[in-house]
């Protein structure tokens, strides 16, 4: 009975999101209509009001700006697309243990003691993270408003992700999608999956220090088996059921990511099993850092904090938003704001390598307006 209910709820949700393939970030970021929200909300067995619907629309917007759904996780500094994202469940890494070998009876004994203490420290850190994740999942599932907002936000995150890899999308849309995805914040186990995926994927699009490698760096993602394999792993990690998983894979294929087809064919035949967040690699990396002070995870990832620690990346995001999301009578004013930001770099004695990327984005956006 429970599976029938889940299938029914997903069918309603998919009917609201639709099977169309918007190829612009602006179209993807459009909030769902109140009627779509009502269908999803009522399907959970709750009474819908227009106030609930508008509140859910606001929550979706907050998620896409990088704010947490959960009040106790909200950061006061995290209030706009231009502020540095504060990611969910950042690992706590205690300071390295002392290497004074005179405290133990022997070097061997001291190393054993140090290893045990490092394991204990890693265990405490990861146990705390798991507890936070479980609590967030519980809060989201217990509230029809949070759950509905989270589901609609996730659908937009997936479309942004597929747009970033879509061969048919315009280069400046793929670039904007890449930056927006480094701002978005989900909570709970889905938030952990998003955080891990983008931190690893960012290595292909940004330097270790967080500088964009080139204009439209994700243009070949759909043709790279390694990248698509990682994408499939993320899709499965955020899927609630087999039906949900197959739907997201089909959506990705509709965006031209044809290498997802074998995963969909295999998934349609295989038995479904969820993939909760795995901490074994994190545990080993934490122990290794305690002993050697080398942060393996930091070496292998590029976090949004690294990216937005550079003012030029914040300014480039501002330029993209002015160029792409501005419309109507304010369109001309938005383009002026974008050009003013670019002019700051044109007139600077130390011209940034990002200047040419900013100018190209501005010019392509103007031609397509």
CSV table of C-alpha atoms in Angstrom, one decimal:
chain,number,residue,atom,x,y,z
A,1,UNK,CA,0.0,0.0,0.0
A,2,UNK,CA,2.8,2.4,0.9
A,3,UNK,CA,4.5,1.8,-2.5
A,4,UNK,CA,1.2,2.7,-4.3
A,5,UNK,CA,1.0,5.9,-2.3
A,6,UNK,CA,4.6,6.9,-3.1
A,7,UNK,CA,4.0,6.2,-6.8
A,8,UNK,CA,0.8,8.3,-6.7
A,9,UNK,CA,2.6,11.2,-5.1
A,10,UNK,CA,5.5,11.1,-7.5
A,11,UNK,CA,3.1,10.9,-10.4
A,12,UNK,CA,1.4,14.1,-9.2
A,13,UNK,CA,4.8,15.8,-8.7
A,14,UNK,CA,6.1,14.8,-12.1
A,15,UNK,CA,2.8,16.0,-13.7
A,16,UNK,CA,3.4,19.5,-12.2
A,17,UNK,CA,7.1,19.7,-13.1
A,18,UNK,CA,6.3,18.4,-16.6
A,19,UNK,CA,8.5,16.7,-19.2
A,20,UNK,CA,9.5,19.8,-21.1
A,21,UNK,CA,13.2,20.7,-21.4
A,22,UNK,CA,13.8,24.3,-20.6
A,23,UNK,CA,17.2,25.4,-21.9
A,24,UNK,CA,17.6,28.6,-19.9
A,25,UNK,CA,18.4,29.1,-16.3
A,26,UNK,CA,15.7,31.7,-16.0
A,27,UNK,CA,13.0,29.2,-17.1
A,28,UNK,CA,14.3,26.6,-14.7
A,29,UNK,CA,14.3,29.0,-11.7
A,30,UNK,CA,10.7,30.0,-12.3
A,31,UNK,CA,8.7,29.0,-9.1
A,32,UNK,CA,6.0,26.3,-9.5
A,33,UNK,CA,2.4,27.5,-9.8
A,34,UNK,CA,0.1,27.5,-6.8
A,35,UNK,CA,-2.0,24.8,-8.5
A,36,UNK,CA,1.0,22.5,-8.9
A,37,UNK,CA,2.0,23.1,-5.2
A,38,UNK,CA,-1.6,22.4,-4.2
A,39,UNK,CA,-1.7,19.0,-6.0
A,40,UNK,CA,1.6,17.9,-4.3
A,41,UNK,CA,0.5,19.3,-0.9
A,42,UNK,CA,-2.9,17.7,-0.9
A,43,UNK,CA,-1.5,14.4,-2.1
A,44,UNK,CA,0.3,14.2,1.3
A,45,UNK,CA,-3.1,14.4,3.0
A,46,UNK,CA,-2.9,17.9,4.2
A,47,UNK,CA,-5.3,20.9,3.8
A,48,UNK,CA,-3.9,23.5,1.3
A,49,UNK,CA,-4.3,27.2,1.6
A,50,UNK,CA,-3.0,30.0,-0.6
A,51,UNK,CA,-0.8,31.2,2.2
A,52,UNK,CA,0.9,27.8,2.4
A,53,UNK,CA,1.5,27.8,-1.3
A,54,UNK,CA,3.1,31.3,-1.3
A,55,UNK,CA,5.2,30.3,1.7
A,56,UNK,CA,6.4,27.2,-0.2
A,57,UNK,CA,7.3,29.4,-3.2
A,58,UNK,CA,9.4,31.6,-0.9
A,59,UNK,CA,11.2,28.6,0.6
A,60,UNK,CA,12.1,27.3,-2.8
A,61,UNK,CA,13.5,30.7,-3.7
A,62,UNK,CA,15.5,30.7,-0.4
A,63,UNK,CA,17.0,27.2,-1.2
A,64,UNK,CA,18.0,28.4,-4.7
A,65,UNK,CA,19.7,31.4,-3.1
A,66,UNK,CA,21.7,29.1,-0.8
A,67,UNK,CA,19.8,29.4,2.4
A,68,UNK,CA,18.8,26.5,4.6
A,69,UNK,CA,15.2,25.4,5.0
A,70,UNK,CA,15.8,24.7,8.7
A,71,UNK,CA,15.8,27.6,11.1
A,72,UNK,CA,18.5,26.2,13.4
A,73,UNK,CA,20.9,25.8,10.4
A,74,UNK,CA,20.2,29.3,9.0
A,75,UNK,CA,23.3,31.5,8.6
A,76,UNK,CA,22.8,35.2,9.2
A,77,UNK,CA,25.4,36.0,6.6
A,78,UNK,CA,23.8,33.7,4.0
A,79,UNK,CA,21.1,36.0,2.7
A,80,UNK,CA,21.7,36.4,-1.0
A,81,UNK,CA,23.1,34.8,-4.2
A,82,UNK,CA,26.2,37.0,-3.8
A,83,UNK,CA,27.2,35.8,-0.3
A,84,UNK,CA,29.5,32.8,0.1
A,85,UNK,CA,27.6,29.6,0.6
A,86,UNK,CA,27.7,27.9,4.0
A,87,UNK,CA,27.4,24.2,3.2
A,88,UNK,CA,25.6,21.6,5.2
A,89,UNK,CA,27.5,19.3,7.6
A,90,UNK,CA,31.0,20.6,7.1
A,91,UNK,CA,33.4,18.0,8.7
A,92,UNK,CA,34.8,19.0,12.0
A,93,UNK,CA,38.6,18.4,12.0
A,94,UNK,CA,40.2,18.6,15.4
A,95,UNK,CA,43.8,19.9,15.6
A,96,UNK,CA,46.5,17.4,15.0
A,97,UNK,CA,47.8,15.3,17.9
A,98,UNK,CA,51.1,16.1,19.4
A,99,UNK,CA,54.1,14.3,17.9
A,100,UNK,CA,56.1,14.3,21.1
A,101,UNK,CA,57.4,10.7,21.3
A,102,UNK,CA,58.8,11.1,24.8
A,103,UNK,CA,55.3,10.8,26.3
A,104,UNK,CA,55.1,7.0,25.5
A,105,UNK,CA,57.3,4.1,26.4
A,106,UNK,CA,58.4,3.7,22.8
A,107,UNK,CA,57.9,5.1,19.3
A,108,UNK,CA,55.8,2.1,18.3
A,109,UNK,CA,53.6,2.4,21.4
A,110,UNK,CA,53.2,6.1,20.8
A,111,UNK,CA,52.2,5.6,17.2
A,112,UNK,CA,49.6,3.0,18.2
A,113,UNK,CA,48.2,5.4,20.8
A,114,UNK,CA,48.1,8.2,18.3
A,115,UNK,CA,46.3,6.0,15.7
A,116,UNK,CA,43.7,5.0,18.3
A,117,UNK,CA,43.1,8.6,19.4
A,118,UNK,CA,42.8,9.6,15.7
A,119,UNK,CA,40.2,6.9,15.1
A,120,UNK,CA,38.2,8.0,18.1
A,121,UNK,CA,38.3,11.6,17.0
A,122,UNK,CA,37.1,10.7,13.5
A,123,UNK,CA,34.4,8.5,14.9
A,124,UNK,CA,33.1,11.3,17.1
A,125,UNK,CA,33.2,13.8,14.3
A,126,UNK,CA,31.3,11.5,11.8
A,127,UNK,CA,28.8,10.4,14.4
A,128,UNK,CA,27.9,14.0,15.0
A,129,UNK,CA,27.5,14.6,11.3
A,130,UNK,CA,25.2,11.6,10.9
A,131,UNK,CA,23.1,12.8,13.8
A,132,UNK,CA,22.7,16.2,12.1
A,133,UNK,CA,21.7,14.6,8.8
A,134,UNK,CA,19.2,12.3,10.4
A,135,UNK,CA,17.6,15.2,12.3
A,136,UNK,CA,17.4,17.3,9.2
A,137,UNK,CA,15.8,14.4,7.2
A,138,UNK,CA,13.3,13.9,10.1
A,139,UNK,CA,12.4,17.6,10.2
A,140,UNK,CA,11.8,17.8,6.4
A,141,UNK,CA,9.7,14.6,6.3
A,142,UNK,CA,7.6,15.7,9.3
A,143,UNK,CA,6.6,19.0,7.7
A,144,UNK,CA,4.4,19.0,4.5
A,145,UNK,CA,5.6,22.5,3.8
A,146,UNK,CA,9.3,21.8,4.1
A,147,UNK,CA,8.9,18.5,2.2
A,148,UNK,CA,7.0,20.0,-0.6
A,149,UNK,CA,9.5,22.9,-0.9
A,150,UNK,CA,12.4,20.5,-0.8
A,151,UNK,CA,11.0,18.3,-3.5
A,152,UNK,CA,10.3,21.2,-5.9
A,153,UNK,CA,13.8,22.7,-5.2
A,154,UNK,CA,15.4,19.3,-5.9
A,155,UNK,CA,13.7,19.1,-9.3
A,156,UNK,CA,15.1,22.5,-10.2
A,157,UNK,CA,18.6,21.5,-9.0
A,158,UNK,CA,18.5,18.5,-11.2
A,159,UNK,CA,17.4,20.5,-14.2
A,160,UNK,CA,20.2,23.0,-13.6
A,161,UNK,CA,22.6,20.1,-13.4
A,162,UNK,CA,21.4,18.6,-16.6
A,163,UNK,CA,21.4,22.0,-18.3
A,164,UNK,CA,25.1,22.4,-17.3
A,165,UNK,CA,25.9,19.3,-19.3
A,166,UNK,CA,23.3,19.8,-22.1
A,167,UNK,CA,25.0,19.8,-25.5
A,168,UNK,CA,22.0,21.8,-26.9
A,169,UNK,CA,22.2,24.5,-24.3
A,170,UNK,CA,23.9,27.8,-25.1
A,171,UNK,CA,27.4,28.2,-23.5
A,172,UNK,CA,26.4,31.1,-21.3
A,173,UNK,CA,23.5,29.2,-19.9
A,174,UNK,CA,25.7,26.3,-19.0
A,175,UNK,CA,28.1,28.6,-17.3
A,176,UNK,CA,25.4,30.3,-15.3
A,177,UNK,CA,24.0,26.9,-14.3
A,178,UNK,CA,27.4,25.9,-13.0
A,179,UNK,CA,27.7,29.0,-10.8
A,180,UNK,CA,24.1,28.7,-9.5
A,181,UNK,CA,24.7,25.1,-8.6
A,182,UNK,CA,27.5,26.2,-6.4
A,183,UNK,CA,25.1,28.5,-4.6
A,184,UNK,CA,22.1,26.2,-4.1
A,185,UNK,CA,21.8,24.5,-0.7
A,186,UNK,CA,19.8,21.4,0.1
A,187,UNK,CA,19.4,19.9,3.6
A,188,UNK,CA,19.6,16.4,5.0
A,189,UNK,CA,21.0,13.4,3.1
A,190,UNK,CA,20.2,15.1,-0.3
A,191,UNK,CA,22.2,18.1,0.8
A,192,UNK,CA,25.2,15.8,1.6
A,193,UNK,CA,24.9,14.2,-1.8
A,194,UNK,CA,24.8,17.5,-3.6
A,195,UNK,CA,27.7,18.9,-1.6
A,196,UNK,CA,29.9,15.9,-2.3
A,197,UNK,CA,29.1,15.7,-6.0
A,198,UNK,CA,29.7,19.3,-6.8
A,199,UNK,CA,32.9,19.5,-4.8
A,200,UNK,CA,34.4,16.7,-6.8
A,201,UNK,CA,32.9,17.8,-10.1
A,202,UNK,CA,34.2,21.3,-9.6
A,203,UNK,CA,37.8,20.1,-10.1
A,204,UNK,CA,37.0,19.8,-13.8
A,205,UNK,CA,35.6,23.3,-14.1
A,206,UNK,CA,37.8,25.3,-11.6
A,207,UNK,CA,41.4,25.3,-10.6
A,208,UNK,CA,42.3,24.1,-7.2
A,209,UNK,CA,42.2,27.7,-6.0
A,210,UNK,CA,38.7,28.2,-7.3
A,211,UNK,CA,39.3,30.1,-10.5
A,212,UNK,CA,37.2,29.2,-13.6
A,213,UNK,CA,39.4,27.3,-16.0
A,214,UNK,CA,37.8,28.7,-19.2
A,215,UNK,CA,34.5,29.9,-20.7
A,216,UNK,CA,31.9,27.2,-20.8
A,217,UNK,CA,34.1,24.5,-19.1
A,218,UNK,CA,31.2,21.9,-18.8
A,219,UNK,CA,30.5,21.7,-22.6
A,220,UNK,CA,32.0,18.2,-22.9
A,221,UNK,CA,30.5,16.7,-19.7
A,222,UNK,CA,27.7,14.8,-21.5
A,223,UNK,CA,30.3,13.0,-23.6
A,224,UNK,CA,32.7,12.0,-20.8
A,225,UNK,CA,31.9,8.5,-19.4
A,226,UNK,CA,33.7,9.3,-16.1
A,227,UNK,CA,31.7,12.5,-15.5
A,228,UNK,CA,28.4,10.8,-16.4
A,229,UNK,CA,29.1,7.9,-14.1
A,230,UNK,CA,29.6,10.3,-11.2
A,231,UNK,CA,26.4,12.1,-12.3
A,232,UNK,CA,24.4,8.8,-12.2
A,233,UNK,CA,25.8,8.1,-8.7
A,234,UNK,CA,24.5,11.5,-7.6
A,235,UNK,CA,21.1,11.0,-9.2
A,236,UNK,CA,20.6,7.7,-7.4
A,237,UNK,CA,21.8,9.2,-4.1
A,238,UNK,CA,19.0,11.8,-4.2
A,239,UNK,CA,16.3,9.5,-5.5
A,240,UNK,CA,13.6,8.3,-3.0
A,241,UNK,CA,12.4,5.3,-5.1
A,242,UNK,CA,13.1,3.4,-8.2
A,243,UNK,CA,10.4,5.3,-10.0
A,244,UNK,CA,12.0,8.6,-9.0
A,245,UNK,CA,15.4,7.4,-10.1
A,246,UNK,CA,14.2,6.3,-13.5
A,247,UNK,CA,12.3,9.6,-13.9
A,248,UNK,CA,15.5,11.6,-13.2
A,249,UNK,CA,17.6,9.5,-15.6
A,250,UNK,CA,14.9,10.0,-18.3
A,251,UNK,CA,15.0,13.7,-17.6
A,252,UNK,CA,18.8,13.7,-18.0
A,253,UNK,CA,18.6,11.9,-21.3
A,254,UNK,CA,16.0,14.4,-22.5
A,255,UNK,CA,18.7,17.0,-22.0
A,256,UNK,CA,21.0,15.2,-24.4
A,257,UNK,CA,23.1,13.3,-21.9
A,258,UNK,CA,22.8,10.0,-23.9
A,259,UNK,CA,25.4,8.2,-21.8
A,260,UNK,CA,22.8,7.9,-19.1
A,261,UNK,CA,20.8,5.6,-21.3
A,262,UNK,CA,22.7,2.4,-20.2
A,263,UNK,CA,22.2,3.3,-16.6
A,264,UNK,CA,18.5,3.7,-17.1
A,265,UNK,CA,18.2,0.3,-19.0
A,266,UNK,CA,20.2,-1.4,-16.2
A,267,UNK,CA,18.1,0.3,-13.4
A,268,UNK,CA,14.8,-0.7,-15.0
A,269,UNK,CA,15.8,-4.4,-14.6
A,270,UNK,CA,17.8,-4.3,-11.4
A,271,UNK,CA,16.4,-4.5,-7.9
A,272,UNK,CA,16.1,-1.0,-6.3
A,273,UNK,CA,18.3,-0.2,-3.3
A,274,UNK,CA,18.7,3.2,-1.8
A,275,UNK,CA,22.2,4.7,-1.4
A,276,UNK,CA,22.5,6.5,2.0
A,277,UNK,CA,25.5,8.7,2.5
A,278,UNK,CA,28.7,6.6,3.0
A,279,UNK,CA,31.3,7.9,5.4
A,280,UNK,CA,34.1,5.3,5.1
A,281,UNK,CA,36.2,7.4,2.8
A,282,UNK,CA,35.6,10.5,5.0
A,283,UNK,CA,36.5,8.4,8.1
A,284,UNK,CA,39.8,7.2,6.6
A,285,UNK,CA,40.6,10.8,5.4
A,286,UNK,CA,39.9,12.2,8.8
A,287,UNK,CA,42.2,9.6,10.5
A,288,UNK,CA,44.9,10.3,7.9
A,289,UNK,CA,44.7,14.0,8.6
A,290,UNK,CA,44.9,13.5,12.3
A,291,UNK,CA,48.1,11.6,11.9
A,292,UNK,CA,49.8,13.4,9.0
A,293,UNK,CA,48.0,16.9,9.0
A,294,UNK,CA,47.4,16.3,5.3
A,295,UNK,CA,43.8,16.9,4.2
A,296,UNK,CA,43.2,14.5,1.4
A,297,UNK,CA,39.6,15.7,0.9
A,298,UNK,CA,40.8,19.2,0.5
A,299,UNK,CA,43.3,18.2,-2.1
A,300,UNK,CA,40.7,16.3,-4.1
A,301,UNK,CA,37.9,18.8,-4.0
A,302,UNK,CA,37.0,22.4,-5.0
A,303,UNK,CA,34.4,23.8,-2.6
A,304,UNK,CA,32.0,26.6,-3.2
A,305,UNK,CA,33.9,28.5,-0.4
A,306,UNK,CA,37.0,28.4,-2.5
A,307,UNK,CA,35.2,29.6,-5.5
A,308,UNK,CA,33.4,32.5,-3.9
A,309,UNK,CA,36.4,33.5,-1.8
A,310,UNK,CA,37.4,35.3,-5.0
A,311,UNK,CA,35.7,38.6,-5.5
A,312,UNK,CA,36.0,38.1,-9.2
A,313,UNK,CA,33.8,35.0,-9.1
A,314,UNK,CA,31.1,36.9,-7.0
A,315,UNK,CA,31.3,39.8,-9.5
A,316,UNK,CA,31.0,37.4,-12.5
A,317,UNK,CA,27.9,35.8,-10.9
A,318,UNK,CA,26.5,39.3,-10.5
A,319,UNK,CA,27.2,40.0,-14.1
A,320,UNK,CA,25.5,36.8,-15.2
A,321,UNK,CA,22.4,37.5,-13.1
A,322,UNK,CA,22.1,41.0,-14.4
A,323,UNK,CA,22.4,39.8,-18.0
A,324,UNK,CA,20.3,36.7,-17.8
A,325,UNK,CA,17.6,37.2,-15.3
A,326,UNK,CA,16.9,40.9,-16.0
A,327,UNK,CA,13.8,41.4,-18.2
A,328,UNK,CA,11.1,43.8,-19.2
A,329,UNK,CA,11.6,47.6,-18.6
A,330,UNK,CA,14.5,46.8,-16.2
A,331,UNK,CA,16.4,44.9,-18.8
A,332,UNK,CA,18.4,47.9,-20.0
A,333,UNK,CA,19.2,49.0,-16.5
A,334,UNK,CA,20.3,45.4,-15.6
A,335,UNK,CA,22.7,45.4,-18.6
A,336,UNK,CA,24.1,48.8,-17.4
A,337,UNK,CA,24.8,47.3,-14.0
A,338,UNK,CA,26.5,44.4,-15.6
A,339,UNK,CA,28.7,46.6,-17.8
A,340,UNK,CA,29.6,48.8,-14.8
A,341,UNK,CA,31.0,45.7,-13.0
A,342,UNK,CA,33.0,44.7,-16.1
A,343,UNK,CA,34.3,48.2,-16.4
A,344,UNK,CA,35.9,48.0,-13.0
A,345,UNK,CA,38.1,45.2,-14.3
A,346,UNK,CA,38.7,46.9,-17.6
A,347,UNK,CA,40.0,50.0,-15.8
A,348,UNK,CA,42.0,48.1,-13.2
A,349,UNK,CA,45.8,48.2,-13.6
A,350,UNK,CA,45.9,44.5,-12.7
A,351,UNK,CA,43.5,43.0,-15.3
A,352,UNK,CA,42.0,39.7,-14.2
A,353,UNK,CA,42.1,36.7,-16.5
A,354,UNK,CA,38.3,36.6,-16.0
A,355,UNK,CA,37.8,39.9,-17.8
A,356,UNK,CA,37.6,38.2,-21.2
A,357,UNK,CA,35.1,35.7,-19.9
A,358,UNK,CA,33.0,38.4,-18.4
A,359,UNK,CA,33.0,40.4,-21.7
A,360,UNK,CA,32.2,37.4,-23.7
A,361,UNK,CA,29.2,36.5,-21.5
A,362,UNK,CA,28.0,40.1,-21.7
A,363,UNK,CA,28.3,40.2,-25.4
A,364,UNK,CA,26.5,36.9,-26.0
A,365,UNK,CA,23.8,37.8,-23.6
A,366,UNK,CA,23.1,41.1,-25.4
A,367,UNK,CA,23.0,39.3,-28.8
A,368,UNK,CA,20.4,36.8,-27.5
A,369,UNK,CA,18.2,39.4,-25.7
